[in-house]
mmCIF file of C-alpha atoms in Angstrom:
data_model
loop_
_atom_site.group_PDB
_atom_site.id
_atom_site.type_symbol
_atom_site.label_atom_id
_atom_site.label_comp_id
_atom_site.label_asym_id
_atom_site.label_seq_id
_atom_site.Cartn_x
_atom_site.Cartn_y
_atom_site.Cartn_z
ATOM 1 C CA MET B 1 24.263 -46.328 -2.757
ATOM 2 C CA ILE B 2 20.508 -46.226 -3.114
ATOM 3 C CA CYS B 3 18.846 -49.242 -1.509
ATOM 4 C CA PRO B 4 17.884 -51.700 -4.273
ATOM 5 C CA LEU B 5 14.736 -52.684 -2.378
ATOM 6 C CA THR B 6 13.216 -49.214 -2.533
ATOM 7 C CA TYR B 7 11.322 -47.863 -5.480
ATOM 8 C CA VAL B 8 12.958 -44.711 -6.810
ATOM 9 C CA GLU B 9 12.087 -42.460 -9.702
ATOM 10 C CA GLU B 10 14.510 -40.089 -11.347
ATOM 11 C CA VAL B 11 13.494 -36.483 -10.721
ATOM 12 C CA PHE B 12 16.334 -34.675 -12.480
ATOM 13 C CA LYS B 13 19.726 -35.650 -13.821
ATOM 14 C CA THR B 14 22.797 -33.922 -15.251
ATOM 15 C CA GLU B 15 26.253 -35.192 -16.118
ATOM 16 C CA HIS B 16 27.326 -34.216 -12.575
ATOM 17 C CA GLY B 17 24.643 -36.019 -10.584
ATOM 18 C CA ALA B 18 20.965 -36.675 -10.050
ATOM 19 C CA VAL B 19 18.060 -36.496 -7.647
ATOM 20 C CA TYR B 20 15.767 -39.472 -7.162
ATOM 21 C CA GLN B 21 12.476 -39.692 -5.287
ATOM 22 C CA CYS B 22 11.818 -42.725 -3.110
ATOM 23 C CA SER B 23 8.091 -43.343 -2.816
ATOM 24 C CA ARG B 24 8.551 -46.116 -0.268
ATOM 25 C CA LYS B 25 10.437 -44.051 2.309
ATOM 26 C CA ASN B 26 9.125 -40.624 1.236
ATOM 27 C CA CYS B 27 12.577 -39.117 0.757
ATOM 28 C CA TYR B 28 14.917 -37.797 -1.910
ATOM 29 C CA TRP B 29 18.288 -39.253 -2.824
ATOM 30 C CA LEU B 30 21.035 -36.956 -4.080
ATOM 31 C CA ASP B 31 23.648 -38.667 -6.224
ATOM 32 C CA PHE B 32 26.594 -36.257 -6.387
ATOM 33 C CA ASP B 33 30.350 -36.548 -6.530
ATOM 34 C CA GLY B 34 30.318 -40.344 -6.454
ATOM 35 C CA THR B 35 28.145 -40.725 -3.361
ATOM 36 C CA THR B 36 24.449 -40.773 -2.565
ATOM 37 C CA THR B 37 22.790 -38.977 0.314
ATOM 38 C CA ALA B 38 19.228 -39.464 1.548
ATOM 39 C CA PHE B 39 17.186 -36.422 2.585
ATOM 40 C CA LYS B 40 13.793 -36.114 4.192
ATOM 41 C CA VAL B 41 11.618 -33.840 2.071
ATOM 42 C CA GLY B 42 11.969 -30.741 4.277
ATOM 43 C CA ASP B 43 15.695 -31.304 4.765
ATOM 44 C CA PHE B 44 16.190 -31.517 1.001
ATOM 45 C CA PHE B 45 14.720 -28.042 0.490
ATOM 46 C CA MET B 46 16.691 -26.625 3.444
ATOM 47 C CA PHE B 47 19.860 -28.065 1.877
ATOM 48 C CA LYS B 48 18.985 -26.394 -1.432
ATOM 49 C CA LYS B 49 18.535 -23.059 0.360
ATOM 50 C CA ARG B 50 21.912 -23.501 2.048
ATOM 51 C CA ILE B 51 23.667 -24.217 -1.247
ATOM 52 C CA ASP B 52 21.905 -21.279 -2.937
ATOM 53 C CA SER B 53 23.064 -18.941 -0.144
ATOM 54 C CA ILE B 54 26.781 -19.577 -0.719
ATOM 55 C CA ASP B 55 28.458 -16.448 -2.071
ATOM 56 C CA ILE B 56 30.591 -17.777 -4.927
ATOM 57 C CA GLU B 57 31.729 -14.301 -5.938
ATOM 58 C CA ALA B 58 33.173 -13.714 -2.462
ATOM 59 C CA MET B 59 34.919 -17.095 -2.618
ATOM 60 C CA LEU B 60 36.526 -16.211 -5.938
ATOM 61 C CA ASN B 61 37.569 -12.705 -4.838
ATOM 62 C CA ASP B 62 39.084 -13.843 -1.537
ATOM 63 C CA SER B 63 42.722 -14.874 -1.948
ATOM 64 C CA SER B 64 42.954 -16.738 1.357
ATOM 65 C CA ARG B 65 43.167 -20.523 1.265
ATOM 66 C CA SER B 66 40.129 -20.851 3.512
ATOM 67 C CA SER B 67 37.900 -19.457 0.773
ATOM 68 C CA ASP B 68 38.856 -22.101 -1.799
ATOM 69 C CA PHE B 69 36.184 -24.498 -0.520
ATOM 70 C CA GLU B 70 32.881 -24.396 1.337
ATOM 71 C CA ILE B 71 32.102 -27.096 3.876
ATOM 72 C CA VAL B 72 28.427 -28.006 4.162
ATOM 73 C CA MET B 73 27.022 -30.587 6.546
ATOM 74 C CA PRO B 74 23.337 -31.215 5.780
ATOM 75 C CA PHE B 75 20.952 -31.645 8.677
ATOM 76 C CA ARG B 76 20.198 -35.276 9.680
ATOM 77 C CA THR B 77 22.816 -36.810 7.381
ATOM 78 C CA GLU B 78 26.241 -38.258 7.957
ATOM 79 C CA ARG B 79 27.570 -36.579 4.834
ATOM 80 C CA CYS B 80 29.977 -33.666 4.698
ATOM 81 C CA PHE B 81 30.249 -31.813 1.386
ATOM 82 C CA ILE B 82 33.534 -30.050 0.637
ATOM 83 C CA LEU B 83 32.642 -27.898 -2.337
ATOM 84 C CA SER B 84 34.735 -25.861 -4.740
ATOM 85 C CA PRO B 85 33.020 -23.008 -6.615
ATOM 86 C CA GLN B 86 32.544 -25.331 -9.616
ATOM 87 C CA ASN B 87 31.044 -28.039 -7.374
ATOM 88 C CA ILE B 88 28.636 -25.469 -5.957
ATOM 89 C CA LEU B 89 27.502 -24.443 -9.447
ATOM 90 C CA ASN B 90 27.055 -28.091 -10.467
ATOM 91 C CA LEU B 91 25.107 -28.848 -7.299
ATOM 92 C CA ARG B 92 22.916 -25.775 -7.742
ATOM 93 C CA GLU B 93 22.034 -26.925 -11.249
ATOM 94 C CA ILE B 94 20.989 -30.361 -9.977
ATOM 95 C CA LEU B 95 19.003 -29.035 -7.013
ATOM 96 C CA SER B 96 17.299 -26.269 -9.009
ATOM 97 C CA GLY B 97 16.378 -28.680 -11.786
ATOM 98 C CA ALA B 98 14.961 -31.142 -9.262
ATOM 99 C CA LYS B 99 12.936 -28.443 -7.507
ATOM 100 C CA PHE B 100 11.549 -27.225 -10.838
ATOM 101 C CA MET B 101 10.539 -30.755 -11.884
ATOM 102 C CA LEU B 102 8.869 -31.404 -8.512
ATOM 103 C CA GLU B 103 6.929 -28.135 -8.734
ATOM 104 C CA LEU B 104 5.971 -28.826 -12.349
ATOM 105 C CA ASN B 105 4.721 -32.297 -11.466
ATOM 106 C CA GLY B 106 2.691 -30.860 -8.581
ATOM 107 C CA SER B 107 1.178 -28.186 -10.823
ATOM 108 C CA ILE B 108 0.219 -30.730 -13.468
ATOM 109 C CA LYS B 109 -1.428 -33.007 -10.889
ATOM 110 C CA GLN B 110 -3.326 -30.067 -9.401
ATOM 111 C CA PHE B 111 -4.443 -28.945 -12.848
ATOM 112 C CA LEU B 112 -5.685 -32.429 -13.756
ATOM 113 C CA ARG B 113 -7.504 -32.820 -10.423
ATOM 114 C CA ARG B 114 -9.488 -29.684 -11.166
ATOM 115 C CA GLY B 115 -10.683 -31.223 -14.425
ATOM 116 C CA HIS B 116 -8.968 -28.730 -16.724
ATOM 117 C CA TYR B 117 -7.830 -31.240 -19.257
ATOM 118 C CA CYS B 118 -8.777 -31.612 -22.871
ATOM 119 C CA ALA B 119 -10.078 -34.835 -24.241
ATOM 120 C CA ILE B 120 -8.546 -35.650 -27.576
ATOM 121 C CA THR B 121 -11.108 -36.969 -30.027
ATOM 122 C CA ALA B 122 -10.383 -38.507 -33.353
#
């Protein structure tokens, strides 16, 4: 579980899980499949790349039992993900949504820093 002493903000959430940003420890927390996993910033994006690279079509077309699940062990974590094709799709949705929100937030901050904002006058 996420440490109650740290300050976390929700980045993106679906019915299958969420990503939170911890400003105190400069990391992301993935809440998925009933457990939470902490990632350093770079490791989080490497994990997303790894999940995006899984060939779901090949898993579905392969009739061997070994293709029913994908085992993923993220770098610098003690977590092991055993993912079905549906789990992979759910996880991709969470990770893609989180990445989009992080990029959007960064773009907005950059835009405001440049002074390209409109003052609303009444």
